[in-house]
PDB file of C-alpha atoms in Angstrom:
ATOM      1  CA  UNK A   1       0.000   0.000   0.000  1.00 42.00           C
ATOM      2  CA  UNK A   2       2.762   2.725   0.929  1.00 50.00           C
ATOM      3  CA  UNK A   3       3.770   2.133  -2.873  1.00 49.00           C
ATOM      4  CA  UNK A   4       0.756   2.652  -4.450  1.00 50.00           C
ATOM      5  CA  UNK A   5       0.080   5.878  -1.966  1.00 48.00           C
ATOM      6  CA  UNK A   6       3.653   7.003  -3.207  1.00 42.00           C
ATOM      7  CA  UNK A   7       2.992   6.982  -6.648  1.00 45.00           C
ATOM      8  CA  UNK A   8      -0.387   8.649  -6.545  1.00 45.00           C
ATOM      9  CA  UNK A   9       1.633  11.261  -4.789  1.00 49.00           C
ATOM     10  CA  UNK A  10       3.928  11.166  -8.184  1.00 48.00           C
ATOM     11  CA  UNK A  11       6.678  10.287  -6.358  1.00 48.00           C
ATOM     12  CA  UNK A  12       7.172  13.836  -4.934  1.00 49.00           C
ATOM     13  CA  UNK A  13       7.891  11.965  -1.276  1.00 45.00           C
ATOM     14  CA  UNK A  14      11.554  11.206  -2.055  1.00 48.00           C
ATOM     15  CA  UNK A  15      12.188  14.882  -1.951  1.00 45.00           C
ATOM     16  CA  UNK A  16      10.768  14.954   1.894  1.00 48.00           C
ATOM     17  CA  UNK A  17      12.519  11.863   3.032  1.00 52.00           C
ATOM     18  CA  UNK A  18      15.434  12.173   5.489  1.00 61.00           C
ATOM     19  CA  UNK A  19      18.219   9.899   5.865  1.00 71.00           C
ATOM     20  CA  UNK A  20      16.605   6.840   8.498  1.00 85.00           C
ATOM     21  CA  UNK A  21      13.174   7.041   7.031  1.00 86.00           C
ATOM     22  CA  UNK A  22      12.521   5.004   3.991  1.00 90.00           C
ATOM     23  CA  UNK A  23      12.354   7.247   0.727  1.00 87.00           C
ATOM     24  CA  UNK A  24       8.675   5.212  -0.470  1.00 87.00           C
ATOM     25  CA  UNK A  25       6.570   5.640   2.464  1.00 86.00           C
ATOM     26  CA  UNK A  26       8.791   7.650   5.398  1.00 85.00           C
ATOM     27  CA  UNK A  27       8.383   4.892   7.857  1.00 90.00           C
ATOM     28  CA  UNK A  28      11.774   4.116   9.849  1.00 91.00           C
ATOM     29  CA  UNK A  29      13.983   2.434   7.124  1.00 92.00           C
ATOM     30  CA  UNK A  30      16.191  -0.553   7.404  1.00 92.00           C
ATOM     31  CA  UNK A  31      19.296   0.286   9.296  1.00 89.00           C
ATOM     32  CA  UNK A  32      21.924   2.060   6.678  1.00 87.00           C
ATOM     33  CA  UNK A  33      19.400   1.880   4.111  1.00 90.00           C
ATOM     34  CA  UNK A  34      16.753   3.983   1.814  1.00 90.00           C
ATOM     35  CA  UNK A  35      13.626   1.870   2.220  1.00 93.00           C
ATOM     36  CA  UNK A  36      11.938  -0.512   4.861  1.00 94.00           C
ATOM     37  CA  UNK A  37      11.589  -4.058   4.609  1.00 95.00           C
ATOM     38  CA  UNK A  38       7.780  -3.851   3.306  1.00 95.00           C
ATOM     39  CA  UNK A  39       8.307  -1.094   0.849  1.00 94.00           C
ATOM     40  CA  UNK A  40      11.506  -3.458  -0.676  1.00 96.00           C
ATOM     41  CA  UNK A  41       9.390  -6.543  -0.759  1.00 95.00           C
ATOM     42  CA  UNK A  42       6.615  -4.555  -2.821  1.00 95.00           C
ATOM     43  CA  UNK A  43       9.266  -3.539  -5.778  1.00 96.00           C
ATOM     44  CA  UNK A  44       8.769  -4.932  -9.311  1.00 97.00           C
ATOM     45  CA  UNK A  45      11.782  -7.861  -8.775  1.00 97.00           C
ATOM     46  CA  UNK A  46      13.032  -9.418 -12.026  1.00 97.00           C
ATOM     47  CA  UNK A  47      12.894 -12.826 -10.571  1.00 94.00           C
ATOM     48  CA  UNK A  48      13.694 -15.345 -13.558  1.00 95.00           C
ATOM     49  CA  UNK A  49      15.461 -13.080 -16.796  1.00 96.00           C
ATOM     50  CA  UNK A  50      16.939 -14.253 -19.823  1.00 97.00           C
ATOM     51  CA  UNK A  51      21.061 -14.309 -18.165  1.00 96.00           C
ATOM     52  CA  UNK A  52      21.453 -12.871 -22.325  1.00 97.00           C
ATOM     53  CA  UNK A  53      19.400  -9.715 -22.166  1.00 97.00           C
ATOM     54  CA  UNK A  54      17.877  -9.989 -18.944  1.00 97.00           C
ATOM     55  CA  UNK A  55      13.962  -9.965 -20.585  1.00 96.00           C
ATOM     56  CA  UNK A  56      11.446 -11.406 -18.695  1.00 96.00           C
ATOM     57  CA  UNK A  57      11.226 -15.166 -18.892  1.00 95.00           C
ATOM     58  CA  UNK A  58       8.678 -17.647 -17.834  1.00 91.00           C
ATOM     59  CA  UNK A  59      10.103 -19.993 -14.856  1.00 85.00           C
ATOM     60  CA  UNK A  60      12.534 -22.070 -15.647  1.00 84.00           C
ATOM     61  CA  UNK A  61      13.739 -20.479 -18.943  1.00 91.00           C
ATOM     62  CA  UNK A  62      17.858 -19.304 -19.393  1.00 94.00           C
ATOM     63  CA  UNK A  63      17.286 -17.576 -22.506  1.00 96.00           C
ATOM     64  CA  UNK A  64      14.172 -15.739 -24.262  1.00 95.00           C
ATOM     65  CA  UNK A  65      13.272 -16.455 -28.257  1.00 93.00           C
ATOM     66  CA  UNK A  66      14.876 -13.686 -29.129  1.00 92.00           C
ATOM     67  CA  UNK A  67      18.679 -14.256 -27.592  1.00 95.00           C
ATOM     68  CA  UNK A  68      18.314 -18.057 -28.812  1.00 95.00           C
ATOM     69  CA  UNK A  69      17.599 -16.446 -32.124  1.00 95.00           C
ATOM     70  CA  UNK A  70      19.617 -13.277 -33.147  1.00 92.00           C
ATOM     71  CA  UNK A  71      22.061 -13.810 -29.930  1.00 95.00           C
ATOM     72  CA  UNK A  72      23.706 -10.212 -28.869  1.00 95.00           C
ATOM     73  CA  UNK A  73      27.119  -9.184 -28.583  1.00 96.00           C
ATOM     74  CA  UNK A  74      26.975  -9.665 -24.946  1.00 98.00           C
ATOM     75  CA  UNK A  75      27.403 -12.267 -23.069  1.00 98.00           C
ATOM     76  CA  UNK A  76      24.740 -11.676 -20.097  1.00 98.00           C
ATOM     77  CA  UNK A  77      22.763  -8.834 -18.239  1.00 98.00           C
ATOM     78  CA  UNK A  78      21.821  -8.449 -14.835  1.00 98.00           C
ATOM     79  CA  UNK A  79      18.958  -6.342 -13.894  1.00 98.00           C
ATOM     80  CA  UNK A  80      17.348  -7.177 -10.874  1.00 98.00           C
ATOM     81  CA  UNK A  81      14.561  -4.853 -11.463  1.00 98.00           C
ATOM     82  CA  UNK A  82      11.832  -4.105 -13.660  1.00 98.00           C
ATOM     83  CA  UNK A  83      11.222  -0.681 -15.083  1.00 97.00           C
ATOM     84  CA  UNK A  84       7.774  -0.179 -13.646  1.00 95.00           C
ATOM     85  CA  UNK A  85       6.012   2.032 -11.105  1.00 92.00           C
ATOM     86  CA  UNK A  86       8.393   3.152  -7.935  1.00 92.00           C
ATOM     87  CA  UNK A  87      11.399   2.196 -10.002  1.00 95.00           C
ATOM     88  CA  UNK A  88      10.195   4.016 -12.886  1.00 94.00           C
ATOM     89  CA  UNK A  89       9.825   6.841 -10.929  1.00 92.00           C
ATOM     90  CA  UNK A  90      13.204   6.484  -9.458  1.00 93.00           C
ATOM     91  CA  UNK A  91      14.940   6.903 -12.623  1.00 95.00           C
ATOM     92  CA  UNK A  92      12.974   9.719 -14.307  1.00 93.00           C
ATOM     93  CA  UNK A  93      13.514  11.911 -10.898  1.00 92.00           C
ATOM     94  CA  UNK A  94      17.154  10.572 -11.288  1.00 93.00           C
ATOM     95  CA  UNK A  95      18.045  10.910 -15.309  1.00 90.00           C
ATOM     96  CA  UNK A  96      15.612  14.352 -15.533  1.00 88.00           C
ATOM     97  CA  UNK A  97      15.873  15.831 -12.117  1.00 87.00           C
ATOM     98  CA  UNK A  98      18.722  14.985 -10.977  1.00 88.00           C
ATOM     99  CA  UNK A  99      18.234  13.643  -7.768  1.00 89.00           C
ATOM    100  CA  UNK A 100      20.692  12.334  -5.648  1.00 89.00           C
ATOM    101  CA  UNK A 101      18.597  11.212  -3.355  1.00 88.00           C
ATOM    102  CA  UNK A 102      17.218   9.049  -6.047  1.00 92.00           C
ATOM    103  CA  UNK A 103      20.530   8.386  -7.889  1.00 94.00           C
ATOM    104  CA  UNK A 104      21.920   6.915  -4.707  1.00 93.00           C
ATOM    105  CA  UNK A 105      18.883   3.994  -3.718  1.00 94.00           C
ATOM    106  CA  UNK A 106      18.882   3.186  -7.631  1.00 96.00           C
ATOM    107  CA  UNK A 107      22.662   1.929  -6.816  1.00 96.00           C
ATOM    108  CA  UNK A 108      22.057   0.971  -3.374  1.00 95.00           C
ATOM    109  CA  UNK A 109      19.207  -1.801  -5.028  1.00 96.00           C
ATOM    110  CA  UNK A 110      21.839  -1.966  -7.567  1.00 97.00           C
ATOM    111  CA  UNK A 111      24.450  -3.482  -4.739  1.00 96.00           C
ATOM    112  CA  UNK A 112      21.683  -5.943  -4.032  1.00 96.00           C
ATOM    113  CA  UNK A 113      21.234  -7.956  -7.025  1.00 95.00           C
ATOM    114  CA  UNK A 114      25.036  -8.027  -8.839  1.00 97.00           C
ATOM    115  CA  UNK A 115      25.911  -9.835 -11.583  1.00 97.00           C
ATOM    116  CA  UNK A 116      27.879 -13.361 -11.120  1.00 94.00           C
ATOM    117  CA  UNK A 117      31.134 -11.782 -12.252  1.00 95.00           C
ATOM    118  CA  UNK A 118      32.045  -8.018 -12.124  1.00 97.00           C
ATOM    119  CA  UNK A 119      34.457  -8.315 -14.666  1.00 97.00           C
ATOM    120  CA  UNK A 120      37.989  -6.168 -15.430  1.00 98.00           C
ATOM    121  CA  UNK A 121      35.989  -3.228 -15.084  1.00 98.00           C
ATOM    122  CA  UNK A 122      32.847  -0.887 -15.333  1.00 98.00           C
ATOM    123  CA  UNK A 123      32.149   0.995 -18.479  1.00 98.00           C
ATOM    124  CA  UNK A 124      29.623   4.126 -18.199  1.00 97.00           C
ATOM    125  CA  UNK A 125      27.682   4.697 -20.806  1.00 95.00           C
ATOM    126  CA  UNK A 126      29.415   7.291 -22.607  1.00 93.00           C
ATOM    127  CA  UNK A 127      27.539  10.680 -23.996  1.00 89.00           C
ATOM    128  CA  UNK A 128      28.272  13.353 -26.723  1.00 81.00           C
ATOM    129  CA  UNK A 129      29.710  16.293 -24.798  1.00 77.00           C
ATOM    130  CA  UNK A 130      26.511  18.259 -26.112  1.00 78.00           C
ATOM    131  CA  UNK A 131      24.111  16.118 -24.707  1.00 76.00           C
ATOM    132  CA  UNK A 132      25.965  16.155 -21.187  1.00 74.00           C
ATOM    133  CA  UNK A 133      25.825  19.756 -21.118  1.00 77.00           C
ATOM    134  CA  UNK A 134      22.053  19.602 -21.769  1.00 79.00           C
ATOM    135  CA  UNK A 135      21.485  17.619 -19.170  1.00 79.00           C
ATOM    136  CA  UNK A 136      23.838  18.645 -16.135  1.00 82.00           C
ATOM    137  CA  UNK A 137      25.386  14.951 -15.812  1.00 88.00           C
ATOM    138  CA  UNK A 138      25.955  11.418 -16.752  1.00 93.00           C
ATOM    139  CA  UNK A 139      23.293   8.908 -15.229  1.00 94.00           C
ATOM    140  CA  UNK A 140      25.290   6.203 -16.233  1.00 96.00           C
ATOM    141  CA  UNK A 141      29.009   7.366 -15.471  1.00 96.00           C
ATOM    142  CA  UNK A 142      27.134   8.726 -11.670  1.00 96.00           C
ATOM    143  CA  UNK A 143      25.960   4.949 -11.004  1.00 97.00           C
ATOM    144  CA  UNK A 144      29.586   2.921 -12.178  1.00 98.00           C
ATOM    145  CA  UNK A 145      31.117   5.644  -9.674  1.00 97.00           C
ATOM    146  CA  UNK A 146      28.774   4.570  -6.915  1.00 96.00           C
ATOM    147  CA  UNK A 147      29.421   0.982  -7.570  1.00 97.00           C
ATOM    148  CA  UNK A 148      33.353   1.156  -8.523  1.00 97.00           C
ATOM    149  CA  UNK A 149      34.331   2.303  -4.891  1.00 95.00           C
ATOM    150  CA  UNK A 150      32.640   0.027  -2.637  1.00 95.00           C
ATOM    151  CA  UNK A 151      33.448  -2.740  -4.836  1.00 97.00           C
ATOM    152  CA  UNK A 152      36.967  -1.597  -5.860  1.00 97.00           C
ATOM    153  CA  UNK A 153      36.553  -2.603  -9.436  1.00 98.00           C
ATOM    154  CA  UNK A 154      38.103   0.282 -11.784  1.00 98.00           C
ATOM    155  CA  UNK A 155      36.338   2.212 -14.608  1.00 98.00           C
ATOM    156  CA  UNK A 156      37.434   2.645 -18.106  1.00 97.00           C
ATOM    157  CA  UNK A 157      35.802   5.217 -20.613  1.00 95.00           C
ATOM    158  CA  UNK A 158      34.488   4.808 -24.367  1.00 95.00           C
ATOM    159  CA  UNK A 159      33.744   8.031 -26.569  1.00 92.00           C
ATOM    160  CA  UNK A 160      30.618   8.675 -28.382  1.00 91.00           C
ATOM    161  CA  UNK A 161      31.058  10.498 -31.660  1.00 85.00           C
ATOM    162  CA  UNK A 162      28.229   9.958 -33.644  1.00 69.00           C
ATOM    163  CA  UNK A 163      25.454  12.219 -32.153  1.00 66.00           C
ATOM    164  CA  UNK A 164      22.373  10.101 -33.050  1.00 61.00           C
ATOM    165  CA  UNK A 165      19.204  11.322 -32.186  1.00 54.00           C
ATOM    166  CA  UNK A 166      17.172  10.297 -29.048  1.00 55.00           C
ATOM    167  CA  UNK A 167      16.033   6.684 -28.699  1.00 52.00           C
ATOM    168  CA  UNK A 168      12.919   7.002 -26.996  1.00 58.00           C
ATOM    169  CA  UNK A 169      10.965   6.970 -29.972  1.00 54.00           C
ATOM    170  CA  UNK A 170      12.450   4.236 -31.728  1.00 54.00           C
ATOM    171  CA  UNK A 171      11.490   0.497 -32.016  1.00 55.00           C
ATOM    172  CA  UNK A 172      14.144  -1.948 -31.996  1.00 57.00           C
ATOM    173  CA  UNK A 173      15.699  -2.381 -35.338  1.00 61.00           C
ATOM    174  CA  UNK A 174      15.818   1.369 -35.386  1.00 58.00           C
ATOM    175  CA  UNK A 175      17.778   1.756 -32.458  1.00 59.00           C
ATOM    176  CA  UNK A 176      20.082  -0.319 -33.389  1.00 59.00           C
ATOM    177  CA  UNK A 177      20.749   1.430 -36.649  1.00 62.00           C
ATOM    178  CA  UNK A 178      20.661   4.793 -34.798  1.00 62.00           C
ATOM    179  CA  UNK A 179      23.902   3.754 -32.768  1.00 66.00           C
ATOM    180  CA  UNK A 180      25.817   2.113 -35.690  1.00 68.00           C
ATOM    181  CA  UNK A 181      29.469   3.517 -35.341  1.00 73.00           C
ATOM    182  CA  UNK A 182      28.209   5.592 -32.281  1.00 81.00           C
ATOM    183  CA  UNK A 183      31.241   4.613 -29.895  1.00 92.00           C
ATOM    184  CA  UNK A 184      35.035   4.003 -30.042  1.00 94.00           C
ATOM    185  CA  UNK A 185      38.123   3.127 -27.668  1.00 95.00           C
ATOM    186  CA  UNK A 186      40.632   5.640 -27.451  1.00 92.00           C
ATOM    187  CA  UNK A 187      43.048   2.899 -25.733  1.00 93.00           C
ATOM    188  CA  UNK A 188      42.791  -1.124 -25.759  1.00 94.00           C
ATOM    189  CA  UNK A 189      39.461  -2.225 -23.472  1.00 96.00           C
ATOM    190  CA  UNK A 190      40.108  -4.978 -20.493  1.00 97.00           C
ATOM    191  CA  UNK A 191      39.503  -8.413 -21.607  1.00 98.00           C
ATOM    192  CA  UNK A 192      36.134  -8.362 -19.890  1.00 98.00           C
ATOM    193  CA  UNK A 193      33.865  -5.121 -19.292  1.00 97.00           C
ATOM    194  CA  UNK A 194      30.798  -4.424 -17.727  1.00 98.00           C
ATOM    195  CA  UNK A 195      28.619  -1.973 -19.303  1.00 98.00           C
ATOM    196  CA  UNK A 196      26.547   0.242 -16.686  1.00 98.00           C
ATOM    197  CA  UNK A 197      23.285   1.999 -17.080  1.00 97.00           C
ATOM    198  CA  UNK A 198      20.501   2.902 -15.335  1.00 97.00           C
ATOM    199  CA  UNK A 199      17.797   1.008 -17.143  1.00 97.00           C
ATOM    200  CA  UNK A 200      18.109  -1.767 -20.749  1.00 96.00           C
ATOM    201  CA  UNK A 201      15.361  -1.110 -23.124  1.00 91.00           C
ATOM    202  CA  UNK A 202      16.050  -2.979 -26.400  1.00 89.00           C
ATOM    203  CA  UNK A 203      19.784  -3.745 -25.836  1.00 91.00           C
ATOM    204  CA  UNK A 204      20.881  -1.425 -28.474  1.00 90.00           C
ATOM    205  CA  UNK A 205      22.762   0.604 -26.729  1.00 92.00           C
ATOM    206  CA  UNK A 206      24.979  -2.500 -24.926  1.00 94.00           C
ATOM    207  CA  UNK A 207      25.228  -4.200 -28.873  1.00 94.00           C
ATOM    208  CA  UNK A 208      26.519  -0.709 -29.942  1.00 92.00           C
ATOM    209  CA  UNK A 209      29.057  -0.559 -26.722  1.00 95.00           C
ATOM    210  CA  UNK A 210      29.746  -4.373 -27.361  1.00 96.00           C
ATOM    211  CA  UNK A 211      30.730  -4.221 -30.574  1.00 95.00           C
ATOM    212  CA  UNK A 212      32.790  -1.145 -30.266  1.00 95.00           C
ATOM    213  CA  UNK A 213      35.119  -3.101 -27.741  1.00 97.00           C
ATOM    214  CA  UNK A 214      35.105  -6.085 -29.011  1.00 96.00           C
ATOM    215  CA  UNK A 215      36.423  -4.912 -31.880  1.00 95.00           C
ATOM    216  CA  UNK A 216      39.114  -2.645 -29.792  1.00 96.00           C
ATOM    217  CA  UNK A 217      39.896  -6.103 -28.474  1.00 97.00           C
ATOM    218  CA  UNK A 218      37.735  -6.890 -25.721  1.00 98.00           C
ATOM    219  CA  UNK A 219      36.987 -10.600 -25.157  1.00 98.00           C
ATOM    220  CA  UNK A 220      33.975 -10.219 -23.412  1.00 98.00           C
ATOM    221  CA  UNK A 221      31.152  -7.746 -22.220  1.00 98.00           C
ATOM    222  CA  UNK A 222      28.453  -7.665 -20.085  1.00 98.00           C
ATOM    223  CA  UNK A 223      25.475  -5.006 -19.170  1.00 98.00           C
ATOM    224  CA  UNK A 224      24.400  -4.275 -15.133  1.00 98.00           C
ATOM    225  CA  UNK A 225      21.694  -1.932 -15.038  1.00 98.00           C
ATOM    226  CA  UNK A 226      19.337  -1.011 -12.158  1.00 98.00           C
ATOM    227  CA  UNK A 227      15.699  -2.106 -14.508  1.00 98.00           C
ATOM    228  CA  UNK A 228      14.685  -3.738 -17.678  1.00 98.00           C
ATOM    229  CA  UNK A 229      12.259  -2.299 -19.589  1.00 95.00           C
ATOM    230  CA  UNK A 230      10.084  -5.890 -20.830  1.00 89.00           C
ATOM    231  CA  UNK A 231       9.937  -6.018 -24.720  1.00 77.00           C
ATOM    232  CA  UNK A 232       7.347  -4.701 -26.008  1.00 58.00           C
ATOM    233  CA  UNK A 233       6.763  -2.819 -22.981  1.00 49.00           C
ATOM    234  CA  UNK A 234       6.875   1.424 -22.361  1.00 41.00           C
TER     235      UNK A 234
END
């Protein structure tokens, strides 16, 4: 219920929440944390993913149609979470408002559902230096800083210089032609690189970043992101 009561609120009660009260509902939060225990239970888990692109799968599945079809670049995604009410919220007062308050329980759940291997190092997902200046910061280069120091696993940058126009519009197949060329290595990747984002739509973004370094010589990349937008799904 505090969930439901938090969104008809438009989310507006992370900006009166003080650190010890849970950011969803302002009951006492878990000790050292942003949320209490029934608020946490009540977010939209991505209990059984495709370990590919981290889709929604029914029980029992490793892989969804698509990944056994037209397999990405990447090797697996984890996303513990599902782009959907509070965390949807989350982000968009994150990525449009800036909110650290919002920035910092997106890594915190983050912290909570990690991928089996963190790899040689995180990659942010890099921006055009327009775009950056448009919007203040970089989501994803904010979140691999978050999650680098606590888990002392280094960062490594990519460049973006192909200034494609926004995604949000775009289905699938156009996405991915949107980003074609889109990144580059300015020096050799790690052998294995994690790509970090706040939310996976369609992939195209990680098969852009994926082939980019394996092509600088990467031997393997995977995506963490805090949600997964389901196929088909806004």
């Amino acid at each position: 219920m505090a969930l439901k009561q938090w969104l008809q609120g438009g989310g507006e009660w992370i900006k009166q929440a003080m650190p010890g009260y849970c950011a969803f509902c302002l009951a006492p939060a878990v000790a050292g944390r942003g949320w209490c225990v029934t608020c946490l239970d009540e977010l939209p888990w991505n209990l059984h993913a495709c370990r590919q692109c981290g889709d929604p799968v029914s029980h029992g599945a490793s892989l969804c149609g698509h990944c056994l079809i037209d397999p990405p670049l990447f090797s697996a995604t984890q996303a513990g979470l599902l782009y959907q009410g509070p965390i949807k919220q989350l982000v968009h007062d994150f990525k449009f408002h800036a909110s650290p308050r919002a920035g910092t329980l997106l890594a915190e759940l983050m912290l909570l559902t990690p991928p089996d291997t963190l790899g040689d190092a995180f990659l942010p997902v890099p921006m055009t230096p327009m775009h950056a200046r448009t919007r203040g910061f970089n989501q994803s280069r904010w979140l691999a800083e978050q999650l680098s120091r606590p888990l002392g696993v280094p960062m490594v940058s990519a460049k973006r210089i192909k200034d494609s126009p926004s995604q949000r519009t775009l289905n699938r197949r156009q996405r991915i032609a949107n980003l074609a060329g889109a990144f580059v290595f300015e020096s050799p990747p790690p052998a294995h690189m994690v790509i970090v984002d706040d939310v996976v739509t369609t992939g195209s973004t990680g098969q852009a970043l994926a082939r980019a370094a394996l092509d600088a010589g990467a031997k393997r990349v995977d995506i963490w992101a805090a949600a997964r937008t389901p196929l088909g799904k806004d």
